[in-house]
Short mmCIF file of N, CA and C in Angstrom, two decimals:
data_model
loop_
_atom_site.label_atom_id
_atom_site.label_comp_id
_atom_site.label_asym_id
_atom_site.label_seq_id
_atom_site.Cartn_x
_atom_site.Cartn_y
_atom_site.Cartn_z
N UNK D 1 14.08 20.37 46.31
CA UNK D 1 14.79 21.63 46.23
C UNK D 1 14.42 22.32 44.92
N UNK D 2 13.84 23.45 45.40
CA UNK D 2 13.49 24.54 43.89
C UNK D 2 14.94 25.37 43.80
N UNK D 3 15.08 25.85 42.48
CA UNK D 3 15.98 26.29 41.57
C UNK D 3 15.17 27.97 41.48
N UNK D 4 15.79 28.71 42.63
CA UNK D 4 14.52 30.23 42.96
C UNK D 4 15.64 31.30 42.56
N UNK D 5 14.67 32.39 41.46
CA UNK D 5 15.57 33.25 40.89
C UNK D 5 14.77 34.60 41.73
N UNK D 6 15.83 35.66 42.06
CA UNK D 6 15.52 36.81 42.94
C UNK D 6 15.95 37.89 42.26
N UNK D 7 15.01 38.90 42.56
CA UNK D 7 15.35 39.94 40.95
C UNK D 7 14.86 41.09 41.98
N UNK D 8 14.99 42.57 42.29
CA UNK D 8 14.50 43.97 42.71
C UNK D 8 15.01 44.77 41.99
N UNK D 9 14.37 45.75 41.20
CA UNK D 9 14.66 46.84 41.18
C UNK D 9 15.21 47.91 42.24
N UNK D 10 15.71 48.80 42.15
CA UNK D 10 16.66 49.46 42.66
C UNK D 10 15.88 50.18 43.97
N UNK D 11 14.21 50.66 43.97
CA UNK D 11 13.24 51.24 44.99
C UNK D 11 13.10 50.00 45.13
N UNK D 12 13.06 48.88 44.73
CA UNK D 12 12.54 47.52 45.70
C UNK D 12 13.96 46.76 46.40
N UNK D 13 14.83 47.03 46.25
CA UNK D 13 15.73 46.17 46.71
C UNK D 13 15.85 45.84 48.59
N UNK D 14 15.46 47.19 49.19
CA UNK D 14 15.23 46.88 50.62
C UNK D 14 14.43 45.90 50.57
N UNK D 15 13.20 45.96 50.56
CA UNK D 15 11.94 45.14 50.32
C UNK D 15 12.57 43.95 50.32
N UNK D 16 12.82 43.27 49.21
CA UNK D 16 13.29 42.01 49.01
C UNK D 16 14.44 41.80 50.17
N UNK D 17 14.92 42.61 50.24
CA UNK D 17 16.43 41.97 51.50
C UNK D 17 15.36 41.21 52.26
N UNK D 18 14.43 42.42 52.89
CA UNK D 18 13.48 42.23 54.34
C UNK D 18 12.72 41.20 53.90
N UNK D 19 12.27 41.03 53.25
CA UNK D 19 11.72 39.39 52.56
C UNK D 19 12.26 38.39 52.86
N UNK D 20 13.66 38.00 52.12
CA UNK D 20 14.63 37.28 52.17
C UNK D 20 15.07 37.06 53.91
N UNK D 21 15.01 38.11 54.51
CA UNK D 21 15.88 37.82 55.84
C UNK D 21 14.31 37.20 56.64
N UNK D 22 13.41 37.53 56.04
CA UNK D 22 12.04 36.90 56.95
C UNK D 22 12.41 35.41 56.76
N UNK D 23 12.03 35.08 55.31
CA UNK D 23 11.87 33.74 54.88
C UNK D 23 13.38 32.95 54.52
N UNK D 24 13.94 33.21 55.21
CA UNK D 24 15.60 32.96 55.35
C UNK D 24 15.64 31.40 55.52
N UNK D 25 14.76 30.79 56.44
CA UNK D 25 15.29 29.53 56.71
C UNK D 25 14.68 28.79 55.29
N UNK D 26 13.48 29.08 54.73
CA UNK D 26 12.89 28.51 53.95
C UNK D 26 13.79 28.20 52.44
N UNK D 27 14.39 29.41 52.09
CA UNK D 27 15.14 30.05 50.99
C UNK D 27 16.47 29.14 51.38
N UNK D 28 17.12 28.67 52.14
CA UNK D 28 17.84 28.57 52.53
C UNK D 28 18.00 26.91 52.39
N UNK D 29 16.89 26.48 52.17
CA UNK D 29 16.35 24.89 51.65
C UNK D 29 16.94 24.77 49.29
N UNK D 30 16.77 25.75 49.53
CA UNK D 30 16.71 26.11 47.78
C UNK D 30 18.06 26.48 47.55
N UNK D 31 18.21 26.35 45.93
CA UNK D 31 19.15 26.84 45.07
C UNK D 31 18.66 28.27 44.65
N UNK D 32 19.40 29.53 44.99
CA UNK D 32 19.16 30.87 44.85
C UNK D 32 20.14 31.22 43.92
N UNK D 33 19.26 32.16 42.92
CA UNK D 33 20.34 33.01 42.15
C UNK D 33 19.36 34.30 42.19
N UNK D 34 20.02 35.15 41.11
CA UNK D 34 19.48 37.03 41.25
C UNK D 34 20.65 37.41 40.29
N UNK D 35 20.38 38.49 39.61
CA UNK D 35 20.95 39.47 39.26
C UNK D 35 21.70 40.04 40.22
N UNK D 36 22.71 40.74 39.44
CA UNK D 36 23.94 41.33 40.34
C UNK D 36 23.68 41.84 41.94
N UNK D 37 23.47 43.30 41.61
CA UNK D 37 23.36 43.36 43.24
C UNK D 37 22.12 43.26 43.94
N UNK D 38 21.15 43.10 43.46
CA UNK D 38 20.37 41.77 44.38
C UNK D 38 20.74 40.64 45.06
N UNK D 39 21.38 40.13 44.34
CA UNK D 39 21.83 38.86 44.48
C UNK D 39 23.69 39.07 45.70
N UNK D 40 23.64 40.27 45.34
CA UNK D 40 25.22 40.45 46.44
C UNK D 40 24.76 41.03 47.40
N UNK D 41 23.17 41.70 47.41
CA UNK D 41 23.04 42.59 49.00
C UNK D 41 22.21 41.35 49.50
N UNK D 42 21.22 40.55 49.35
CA UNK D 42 20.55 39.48 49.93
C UNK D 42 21.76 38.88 50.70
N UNK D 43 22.59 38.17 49.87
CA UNK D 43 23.63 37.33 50.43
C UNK D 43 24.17 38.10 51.57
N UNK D 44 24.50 39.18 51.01
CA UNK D 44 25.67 40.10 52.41
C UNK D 44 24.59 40.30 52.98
N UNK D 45 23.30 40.80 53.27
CA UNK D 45 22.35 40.90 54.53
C UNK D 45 22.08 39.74 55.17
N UNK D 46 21.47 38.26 54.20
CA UNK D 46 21.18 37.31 55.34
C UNK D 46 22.12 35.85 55.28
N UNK D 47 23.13 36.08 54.59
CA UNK D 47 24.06 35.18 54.90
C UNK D 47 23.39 33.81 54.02
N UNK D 48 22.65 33.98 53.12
CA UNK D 48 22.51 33.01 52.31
C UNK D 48 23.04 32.78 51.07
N UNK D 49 23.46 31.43 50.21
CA UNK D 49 24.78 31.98 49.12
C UNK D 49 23.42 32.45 47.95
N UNK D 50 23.78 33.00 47.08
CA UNK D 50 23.00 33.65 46.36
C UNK D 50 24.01 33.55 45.06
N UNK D 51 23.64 32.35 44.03
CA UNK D 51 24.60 32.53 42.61
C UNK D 51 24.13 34.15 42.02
N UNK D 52 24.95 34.71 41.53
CA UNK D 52 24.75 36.36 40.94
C UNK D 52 25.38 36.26 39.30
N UNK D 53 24.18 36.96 39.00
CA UNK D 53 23.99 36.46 37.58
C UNK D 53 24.86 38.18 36.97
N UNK D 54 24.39 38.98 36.11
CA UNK D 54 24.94 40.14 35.55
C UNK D 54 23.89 40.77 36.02
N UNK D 55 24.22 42.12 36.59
CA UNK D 55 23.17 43.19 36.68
C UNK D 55 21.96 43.42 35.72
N UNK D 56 20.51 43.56 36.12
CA UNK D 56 19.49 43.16 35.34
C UNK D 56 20.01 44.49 33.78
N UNK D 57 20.41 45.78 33.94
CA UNK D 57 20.15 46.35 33.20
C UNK D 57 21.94 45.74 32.13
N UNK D 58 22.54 45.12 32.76
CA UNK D 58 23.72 44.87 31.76
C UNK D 58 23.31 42.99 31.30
N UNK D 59 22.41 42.98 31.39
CA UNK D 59 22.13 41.67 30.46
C UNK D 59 21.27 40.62 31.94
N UNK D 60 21.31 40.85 33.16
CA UNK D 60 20.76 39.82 34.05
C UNK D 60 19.07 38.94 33.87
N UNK D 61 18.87 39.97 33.71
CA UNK D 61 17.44 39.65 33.22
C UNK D 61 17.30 38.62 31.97
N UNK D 62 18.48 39.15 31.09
CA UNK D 62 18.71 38.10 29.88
C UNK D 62 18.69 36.91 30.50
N UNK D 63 19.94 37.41 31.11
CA UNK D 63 20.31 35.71 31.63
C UNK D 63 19.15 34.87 32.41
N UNK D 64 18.69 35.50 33.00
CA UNK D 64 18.10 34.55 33.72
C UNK D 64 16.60 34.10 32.93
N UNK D 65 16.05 34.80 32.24
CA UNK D 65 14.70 34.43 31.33
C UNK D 65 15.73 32.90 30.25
N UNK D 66 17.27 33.16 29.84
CA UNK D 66 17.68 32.51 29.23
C UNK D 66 17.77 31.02 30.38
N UNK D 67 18.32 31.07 31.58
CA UNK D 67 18.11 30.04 32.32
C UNK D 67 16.70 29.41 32.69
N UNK D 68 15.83 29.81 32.71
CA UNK D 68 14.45 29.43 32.37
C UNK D 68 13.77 28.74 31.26
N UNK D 69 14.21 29.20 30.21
CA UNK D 69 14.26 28.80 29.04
C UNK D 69 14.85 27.15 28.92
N UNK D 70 16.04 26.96 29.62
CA UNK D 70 16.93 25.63 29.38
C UNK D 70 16.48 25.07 30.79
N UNK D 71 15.56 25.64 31.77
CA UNK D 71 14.93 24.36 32.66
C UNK D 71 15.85 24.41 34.08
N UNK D 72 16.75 25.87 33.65
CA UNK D 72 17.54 25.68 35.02
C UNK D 72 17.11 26.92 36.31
N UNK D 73 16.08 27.15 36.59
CA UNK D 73 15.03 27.56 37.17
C UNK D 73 13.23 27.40 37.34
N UNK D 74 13.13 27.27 38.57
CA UNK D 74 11.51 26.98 38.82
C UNK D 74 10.75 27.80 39.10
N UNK D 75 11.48 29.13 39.57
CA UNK D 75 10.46 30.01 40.60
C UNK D 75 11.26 31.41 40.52
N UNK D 76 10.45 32.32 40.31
CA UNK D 76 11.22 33.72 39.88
C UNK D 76 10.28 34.73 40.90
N UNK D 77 10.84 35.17 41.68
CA UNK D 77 10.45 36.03 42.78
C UNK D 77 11.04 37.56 41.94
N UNK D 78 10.45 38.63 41.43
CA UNK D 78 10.62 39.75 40.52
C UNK D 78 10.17 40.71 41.27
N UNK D 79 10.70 41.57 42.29
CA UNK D 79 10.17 42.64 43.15
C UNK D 79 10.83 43.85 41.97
N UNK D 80 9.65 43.83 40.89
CA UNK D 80 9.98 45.49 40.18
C UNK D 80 9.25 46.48 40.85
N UNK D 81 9.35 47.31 40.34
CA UNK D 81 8.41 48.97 40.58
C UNK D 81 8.33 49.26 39.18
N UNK D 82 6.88 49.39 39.25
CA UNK D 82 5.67 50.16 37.88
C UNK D 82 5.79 51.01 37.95
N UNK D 83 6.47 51.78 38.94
CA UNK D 83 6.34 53.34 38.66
C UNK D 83 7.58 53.85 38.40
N UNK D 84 8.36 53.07 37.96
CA UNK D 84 9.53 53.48 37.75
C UNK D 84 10.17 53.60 36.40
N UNK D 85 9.99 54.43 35.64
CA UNK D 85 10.58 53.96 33.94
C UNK D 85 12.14 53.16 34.35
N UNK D 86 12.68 51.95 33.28
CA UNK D 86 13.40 51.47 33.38
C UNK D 86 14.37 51.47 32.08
N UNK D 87 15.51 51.68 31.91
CA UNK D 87 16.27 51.67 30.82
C UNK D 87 16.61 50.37 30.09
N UNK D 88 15.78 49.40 30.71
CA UNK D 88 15.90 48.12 30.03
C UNK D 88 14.45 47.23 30.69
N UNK D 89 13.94 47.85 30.39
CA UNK D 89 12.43 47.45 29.69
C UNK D 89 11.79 46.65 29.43
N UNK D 90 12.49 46.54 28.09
CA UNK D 90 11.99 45.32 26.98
C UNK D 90 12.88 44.21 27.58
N UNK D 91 14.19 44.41 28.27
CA UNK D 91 14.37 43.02 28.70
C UNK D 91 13.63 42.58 30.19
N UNK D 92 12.99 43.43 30.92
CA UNK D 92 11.86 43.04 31.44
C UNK D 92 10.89 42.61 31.48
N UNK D 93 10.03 42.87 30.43
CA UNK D 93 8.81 41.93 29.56
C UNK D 93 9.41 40.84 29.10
N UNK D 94 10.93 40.69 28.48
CA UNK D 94 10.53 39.60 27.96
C UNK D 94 11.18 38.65 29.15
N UNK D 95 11.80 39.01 29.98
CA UNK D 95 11.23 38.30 31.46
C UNK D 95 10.36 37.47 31.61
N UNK D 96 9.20 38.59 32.44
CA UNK D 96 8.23 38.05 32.38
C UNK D 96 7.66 37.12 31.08
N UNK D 97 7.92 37.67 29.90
CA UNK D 97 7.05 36.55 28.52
C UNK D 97 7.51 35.24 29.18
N UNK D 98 8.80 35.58 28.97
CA UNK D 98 9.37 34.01 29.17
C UNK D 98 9.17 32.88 30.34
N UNK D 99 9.03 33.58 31.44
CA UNK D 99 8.46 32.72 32.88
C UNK D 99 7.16 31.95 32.18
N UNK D 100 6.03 33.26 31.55
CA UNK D 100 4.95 32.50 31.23
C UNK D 100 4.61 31.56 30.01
N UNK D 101 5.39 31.91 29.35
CA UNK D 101 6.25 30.81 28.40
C UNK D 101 6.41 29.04 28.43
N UNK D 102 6.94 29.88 29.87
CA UNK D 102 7.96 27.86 30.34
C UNK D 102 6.46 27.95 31.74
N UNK D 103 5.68 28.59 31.58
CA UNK D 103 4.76 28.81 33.29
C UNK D 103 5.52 27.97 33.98
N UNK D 104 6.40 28.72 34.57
CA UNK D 104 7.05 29.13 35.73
C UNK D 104 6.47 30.16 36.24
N UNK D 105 6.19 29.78 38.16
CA UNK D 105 5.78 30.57 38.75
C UNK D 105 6.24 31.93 39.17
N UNK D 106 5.74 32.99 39.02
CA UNK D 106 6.71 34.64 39.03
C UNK D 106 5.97 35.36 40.03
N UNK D 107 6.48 35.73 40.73
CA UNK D 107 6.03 36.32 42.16
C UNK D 107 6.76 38.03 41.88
N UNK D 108 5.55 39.06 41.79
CA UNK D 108 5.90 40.06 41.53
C UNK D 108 5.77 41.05 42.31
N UNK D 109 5.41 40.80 43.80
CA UNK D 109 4.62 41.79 44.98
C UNK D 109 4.90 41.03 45.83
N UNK D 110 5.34 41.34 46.85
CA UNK D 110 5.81 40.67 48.36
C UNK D 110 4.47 40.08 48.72
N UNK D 111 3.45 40.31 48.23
CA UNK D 111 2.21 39.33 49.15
C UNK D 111 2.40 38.31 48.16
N UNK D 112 2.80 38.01 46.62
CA UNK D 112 2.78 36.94 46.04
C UNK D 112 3.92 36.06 46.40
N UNK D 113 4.90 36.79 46.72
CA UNK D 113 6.06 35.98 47.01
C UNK D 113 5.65 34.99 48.23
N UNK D 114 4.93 36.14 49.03
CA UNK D 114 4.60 35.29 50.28
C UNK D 114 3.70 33.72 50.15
N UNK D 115 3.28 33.92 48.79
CA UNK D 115 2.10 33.00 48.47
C UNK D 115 3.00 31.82 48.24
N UNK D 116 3.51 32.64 47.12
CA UNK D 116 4.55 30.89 46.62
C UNK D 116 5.44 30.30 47.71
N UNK D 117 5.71 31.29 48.11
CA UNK D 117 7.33 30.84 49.24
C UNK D 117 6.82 30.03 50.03
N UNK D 118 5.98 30.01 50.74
CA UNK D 118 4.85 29.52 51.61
C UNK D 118 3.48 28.22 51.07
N UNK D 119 3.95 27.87 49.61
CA UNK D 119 2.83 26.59 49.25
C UNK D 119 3.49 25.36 49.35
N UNK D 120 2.90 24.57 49.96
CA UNK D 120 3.35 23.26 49.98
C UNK D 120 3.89 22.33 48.53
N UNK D 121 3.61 23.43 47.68
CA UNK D 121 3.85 22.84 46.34
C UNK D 121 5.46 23.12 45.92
N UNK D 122 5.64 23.96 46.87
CA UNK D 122 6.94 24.62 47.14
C UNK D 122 7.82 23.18 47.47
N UNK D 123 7.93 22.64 48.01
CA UNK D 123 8.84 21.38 48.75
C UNK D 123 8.00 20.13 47.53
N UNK D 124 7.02 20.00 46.39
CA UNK D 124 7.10 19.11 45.60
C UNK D 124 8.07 18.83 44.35
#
């Protein structure tokens, strides 16, 4: 069982639901968390429990690069948008720093997610 953190920005958040409700049974093997309402619309769309951390722009992102940090996550599925200026930014990079930090795997595009979600390295 992987320890899988789920993160969308606000233009990605459909995306990820429709992700999540694809790979539902798989996800559904795992310990899931996400930022706020990521983490409350996944759950309310596919009925999977989803721990919900603080909304990325009121500290979630903290939190969860901070749960990474202490080993209590493996796998960070991050559906942002580049084209989107964000009012919390810098706690986005250091996101990402930090996944690559602890290299932890970070899935940032629904075809990568598809990659990880889908490796047999996934169930090691």
């Amino acid at each position: 069982m992987k320890r899988i953190a789920l993160i969308a920005h606000d233009h990605k958040k459909a995306e990820m639901i429709a992700w999540a409700f694809e790979n539902k049974e798989i996800l559904a093997r795992h310990e899931l968390s996400g930022t706020g309402t990521t983490a409350k619309l996944v759950s309310k769309e596919t009925g999977l429990k989803v721990h919900p951390y603080l909304s990325g722009p009121l500290g979630g992102d903290q939190q969860i690069g901070a749960a990474i940090a202490e080993g209590r996550i493996d796998v960070c599925v991050f559906f942002w948008d580049p084209l989107e200026s964000q009012p919390h930014d810098p706690d986005v990079k250091a996101l990402l720093r930090i996944a690559a930090v602890y290299d932890i795997p970070i899935a940032t595009t629904k075809t990568g997610a598809e990659y990880l979600i889908h490796s047999p390295l996934l169930e090691d």
